[in-house]
């Protein structure tokens, strides 16, 4: 019997076992299959999340391109107008935009419009988040935590720019709710 070091796929610990030559080959092949299955399941899940994220972008929302395959940084999409398969990268739209520019010049106006609409909707989503109303105790706690952590003087609370900042962020309109150095 020979001794083999077998690395288990589920843990990083190594164990030494005594096994026959035939059994060792079977064990290694089973471990390789298990590891490849785990990797495939993980990459499919990650790939699906990436595809869903990319479909939110103006080029890949189904109007101009549909995503065929996404693997790592590589992206393969099919043009909706001519069915040509374009290869590119997730973080760069150059190949896809070049295809539209050279093959479908008529669509460039629609692409620009979709791009500006996407930017506008992103800004709207950021600006339209609901403001959370804070109580005086919560405001005091946050302000004094800031003053203590940053070692600022207590007079900081009375500066107009700081008061304006707190009022804008907290959504309050009454200056009586603002902390002062005498509290």
mmCIF file of C-alpha atoms in Angstrom:
data_model
loop_
_atom_site.group_PDB
_atom_site.id
_atom_site.type_symbol
_atom_site.label_atom_id
_atom_site.label_comp_id
_atom_site.label_asym_id
_atom_site.label_seq_id
_atom_site.Cartn_x
_atom_site.Cartn_y
_atom_site.Cartn_z
ATOM 1 C CA UNK A 1 0.000 0.000 0.000
ATOM 2 C CA UNK A 2 1.150 3.482 -0.878
ATOM 3 C CA UNK A 3 0.477 6.613 1.095
ATOM 4 C CA UNK A 4 -1.207 9.510 -0.691
ATOM 5 C CA UNK A 5 -1.941 13.030 0.365
ATOM 6 C CA UNK A 6 -5.552 13.730 -0.524
ATOM 7 C CA UNK A 7 -6.887 17.249 -0.456
ATOM 8 C CA UNK A 8 -10.589 17.390 0.258
ATOM 9 C CA UNK A 9 -12.615 19.868 -1.843
ATOM 10 C CA UNK A 10 -14.772 20.979 1.077
ATOM 11 C CA UNK A 11 -11.904 21.944 3.378
ATOM 12 C CA UNK A 12 -8.360 23.149 3.092
ATOM 13 C CA UNK A 13 -7.021 20.522 5.527
ATOM 14 C CA UNK A 14 -4.853 17.759 4.160
ATOM 15 C CA UNK A 15 -5.117 14.199 5.397
ATOM 16 C CA UNK A 16 -2.863 11.230 4.851
ATOM 17 C CA UNK A 17 -4.650 7.981 4.083
ATOM 18 C CA UNK A 18 -3.467 4.547 3.118
ATOM 19 C CA UNK A 19 -5.210 3.420 -0.064
ATOM 20 C CA UNK A 20 -4.657 1.001 -2.928
ATOM 21 C CA UNK A 21 -3.535 2.311 -6.308
ATOM 22 C CA UNK A 22 -6.940 1.553 -7.924
ATOM 23 C CA UNK A 23 -8.883 3.156 -5.086
ATOM 24 C CA UNK A 24 -6.697 6.263 -5.195
ATOM 25 C CA UNK A 25 -7.450 6.816 -8.882
ATOM 26 C CA UNK A 26 -11.198 6.485 -8.227
ATOM 27 C CA UNK A 27 -11.036 8.879 -5.274
ATOM 28 C CA UNK A 28 -9.110 11.501 -7.247
ATOM 29 C CA UNK A 29 -11.533 11.329 -10.177
ATOM 30 C CA UNK A 30 -14.546 11.660 -7.826
ATOM 31 C CA UNK A 31 -12.958 14.650 -6.117
ATOM 32 C CA UNK A 32 -12.292 16.312 -9.474
ATOM 33 C CA UNK A 33 -15.914 15.781 -10.508
ATOM 34 C CA UNK A 34 -17.199 17.198 -7.194
ATOM 35 C CA UNK A 35 -14.914 20.229 -7.442
ATOM 36 C CA UNK A 36 -15.866 20.934 -11.052
ATOM 37 C CA UNK A 37 -19.575 20.660 -10.198
ATOM 38 C CA UNK A 38 -19.205 23.136 -7.332
ATOM 39 C CA UNK A 39 -17.274 25.545 -9.579
ATOM 40 C CA UNK A 40 -19.866 25.253 -12.353
ATOM 41 C CA UNK A 41 -22.773 25.913 -9.979
ATOM 42 C CA UNK A 42 -21.008 28.951 -8.504
ATOM 43 C CA UNK A 43 -20.048 30.380 -11.893
ATOM 44 C CA UNK A 44 -23.583 29.862 -13.260
ATOM 45 C CA UNK A 45 -25.032 31.707 -10.264
ATOM 46 C CA UNK A 46 -22.522 34.547 -10.607
ATOM 47 C CA UNK A 47 -23.044 34.651 -14.365
ATOM 48 C CA UNK A 48 -26.833 34.893 -13.933
ATOM 49 C CA UNK A 49 -26.439 37.791 -11.480
ATOM 50 C CA UNK A 50 -24.085 39.528 -13.921
ATOM 51 C CA UNK A 51 -26.499 39.056 -16.831
ATOM 52 C CA UNK A 52 -29.357 40.517 -14.777
ATOM 53 C CA UNK A 53 -27.190 43.502 -13.851
ATOM 54 C CA UNK A 54 -26.111 44.065 -17.457
ATOM 55 C CA UNK A 55 -29.696 43.880 -18.702
ATOM 56 C CA UNK A 56 -30.408 47.020 -16.707
ATOM 57 C CA UNK A 57 -27.945 48.946 -18.901
ATOM 58 C CA UNK A 58 -29.356 50.845 -21.869
ATOM 59 C CA UNK A 59 -27.486 48.817 -24.507
ATOM 60 C CA UNK A 60 -28.405 45.375 -23.176
ATOM 61 C CA UNK A 61 -32.019 45.935 -22.120
ATOM 62 C CA UNK A 62 -33.297 44.176 -25.243
ATOM 63 C CA UNK A 63 -33.714 47.218 -27.462
ATOM 64 C CA UNK A 64 -30.296 47.051 -29.154
ATOM 65 C CA UNK A 65 -28.556 43.874 -27.941
ATOM 66 C CA UNK A 66 -29.530 40.697 -26.130
ATOM 67 C CA UNK A 67 -26.952 38.939 -23.976
ATOM 68 C CA UNK A 68 -25.951 35.518 -25.282
ATOM 69 C CA UNK A 69 -23.205 34.624 -22.815
ATOM 70 C CA UNK A 70 -21.311 36.270 -19.985
ATOM 71 C CA UNK A 71 -18.171 34.671 -18.576
ATOM 72 C CA UNK A 72 -15.837 36.541 -16.261
ATOM 73 C CA UNK A 73 -15.098 39.826 -17.967
ATOM 74 C CA UNK A 74 -16.064 38.531 -21.416
ATOM 75 C CA UNK A 75 -19.481 39.377 -22.804
ATOM 76 C CA UNK A 76 -21.161 38.028 -25.914
ATOM 77 C CA UNK A 77 -24.291 39.773 -27.175
ATOM 78 C CA UNK A 78 -26.423 39.529 -30.290
ATOM 79 C CA UNK A 79 -27.550 42.591 -32.209
ATOM 80 C CA UNK A 80 -31.341 42.874 -32.316
ATOM 81 C CA UNK A 81 -31.281 44.470 -35.781
ATOM 82 C CA UNK A 82 -28.997 42.189 -37.789
ATOM 83 C CA UNK A 83 -28.551 39.163 -35.455
ATOM 84 C CA UNK A 84 -24.754 39.498 -35.572
ATOM 85 C CA UNK A 85 -22.947 38.193 -32.485
ATOM 86 C CA UNK A 86 -20.610 40.788 -30.971
ATOM 87 C CA UNK A 87 -17.837 39.952 -28.490
ATOM 88 C CA UNK A 88 -16.770 42.493 -25.901
ATOM 89 C CA UNK A 89 -16.101 43.082 -22.231
ATOM 90 C CA UNK A 90 -18.495 43.833 -19.388
ATOM 91 C CA UNK A 91 -16.791 47.068 -18.427
ATOM 92 C CA UNK A 92 -16.487 48.421 -21.983
ATOM 93 C CA UNK A 93 -19.208 49.109 -24.535
ATOM 94 C CA UNK A 94 -16.838 50.143 -27.333
ATOM 95 C CA UNK A 95 -17.322 47.045 -29.520
ATOM 96 C CA UNK A 96 -21.088 47.226 -29.207
ATOM 97 C CA UNK A 97 -21.279 50.957 -29.886
ATOM 98 C CA UNK A 98 -18.857 50.614 -32.814
ATOM 99 C CA UNK A 99 -21.110 47.967 -34.335
ATOM 100 C CA UNK A 100 -24.118 50.269 -34.052
ATOM 101 C CA UNK A 101 -22.124 53.210 -35.408
ATOM 102 C CA UNK A 102 -20.841 51.351 -38.481
ATOM 103 C CA UNK A 103 -23.755 49.043 -39.280
ATOM 104 C CA UNK A 104 -26.829 50.875 -37.954
ATOM 105 C CA UNK A 105 -26.164 54.619 -38.176
ATOM 106 C CA UNK A 106 -29.905 55.264 -38.229
ATOM 107 C CA UNK A 107 -30.137 53.965 -34.647
ATOM 108 C CA UNK A 108 -27.496 56.305 -33.190
ATOM 109 C CA UNK A 109 -30.129 58.886 -32.266
ATOM 110 C CA UNK A 110 -32.115 56.208 -30.392
ATOM 111 C CA UNK A 111 -28.944 55.029 -28.629
ATOM 112 C CA UNK A 112 -28.158 58.582 -27.452
ATOM 113 C CA UNK A 113 -31.753 59.005 -26.289
ATOM 114 C CA UNK A 114 -31.703 55.698 -24.390
ATOM 115 C CA UNK A 115 -28.383 56.658 -22.802
ATOM 116 C CA UNK A 116 -29.658 60.047 -21.616
ATOM 117 C CA UNK A 117 -32.876 58.469 -20.304
ATOM 118 C CA UNK A 118 -30.830 55.899 -18.366
ATOM 119 C CA UNK A 119 -28.698 58.658 -16.814
ATOM 120 C CA UNK A 120 -31.799 60.657 -15.932
ATOM 121 C CA UNK A 121 -33.499 57.676 -14.289
ATOM 122 C CA UNK A 122 -30.355 56.969 -12.242
ATOM 123 C CA UNK A 123 -30.310 60.567 -10.994
ATOM 124 C CA UNK A 124 -34.008 60.426 -10.199
ATOM 125 C CA UNK A 125 -33.567 57.222 -8.199
ATOM 126 C CA UNK A 126 -30.779 58.772 -6.136
ATOM 127 C CA UNK A 127 -32.641 62.021 -5.491
ATOM 128 C CA UNK A 128 -36.060 60.528 -4.859
ATOM 129 C CA UNK A 129 -35.129 58.345 -1.923
ATOM 130 C CA UNK A 130 -37.369 59.068 1.044
ATOM 131 C CA UNK A 131 -35.896 61.230 3.770
ATOM 132 C CA UNK A 132 -35.937 59.699 7.197
ATOM 133 C CA UNK A 133 -37.271 61.886 9.981
ATOM 134 C CA UNK A 134 -34.991 61.911 12.987
ATOM 135 C CA UNK A 135 -35.807 62.753 16.570
ATOM 136 C CA UNK A 136 -33.903 65.357 18.542
ATOM 137 C CA UNK A 137 -32.186 62.608 20.557
ATOM 138 C CA UNK A 138 -31.026 60.842 17.396
ATOM 139 C CA UNK A 139 -29.674 64.090 15.932
ATOM 140 C CA UNK A 140 -27.868 64.914 19.192
ATOM 141 C CA UNK A 141 -26.318 61.467 19.357
ATOM 142 C CA UNK A 142 -25.058 61.570 15.752
ATOM 143 C CA UNK A 143 -23.683 65.120 16.069
ATOM 144 C CA UNK A 144 -21.901 64.503 19.344
ATOM 145 C CA UNK A 145 -20.503 61.190 18.122
ATOM 146 C CA UNK A 146 -19.052 63.136 15.185
ATOM 147 C CA UNK A 147 -17.619 65.848 17.461
ATOM 148 C CA UNK A 148 -16.028 63.301 19.777
ATOM 149 C CA UNK A 149 -14.685 61.041 17.016
ATOM 150 C CA UNK A 150 -13.200 63.937 15.041
ATOM 151 C CA UNK A 151 -12.110 65.868 18.173
ATOM 152 C CA UNK A 152 -13.882 69.030 17.029
ATOM 153 C CA UNK A 153 -14.689 71.880 19.421
ATOM 154 C CA UNK A 154 -18.269 72.090 20.704
ATOM 155 C CA UNK A 155 -18.674 75.448 18.980
ATOM 156 C CA UNK A 156 -18.893 73.448 15.720
ATOM 157 C CA UNK A 157 -22.591 72.829 16.471
ATOM 158 C CA UNK A 158 -23.324 76.547 16.327
ATOM 159 C CA UNK A 159 -21.688 77.271 12.981
ATOM 160 C CA UNK A 160 -24.318 78.122 10.326
ATOM 161 C CA UNK A 161 -22.807 75.815 7.698
ATOM 162 C CA UNK A 162 -22.857 72.851 10.106
ATOM 163 C CA UNK A 163 -26.441 73.631 11.144
ATOM 164 C CA UNK A 164 -27.489 73.835 7.501
ATOM 165 C CA UNK A 165 -25.820 70.485 6.814
ATOM 166 C CA UNK A 166 -27.652 68.795 9.679
ATOM 167 C CA UNK A 167 -30.980 70.376 8.712
ATOM 168 C CA UNK A 168 -30.664 69.296 5.069
ATOM 169 C CA UNK A 169 -29.594 65.750 5.869
ATOM 170 C CA UNK A 170 -32.132 65.139 8.608
ATOM 171 C CA UNK A 171 -35.032 66.887 6.897
ATOM 172 C CA UNK A 172 -35.852 69.123 9.846
ATOM 173 C CA UNK A 173 -36.845 72.779 9.477
ATOM 174 C CA UNK A 174 -36.899 73.886 13.093
ATOM 175 C CA UNK A 175 -33.550 75.126 14.424
ATOM 176 C CA UNK A 176 -34.705 74.388 17.966
ATOM 177 C CA UNK A 177 -34.119 70.702 17.270
ATOM 178 C CA UNK A 178 -30.466 71.311 16.467
ATOM 179 C CA UNK A 179 -27.903 70.501 19.136
ATOM 180 C CA UNK A 180 -25.910 73.282 20.750
ATOM 181 C CA UNK A 181 -22.872 73.343 23.019
ATOM 182 C CA UNK A 182 -24.950 73.987 26.150
ATOM 183 C CA UNK A 183 -26.872 70.728 25.904
#
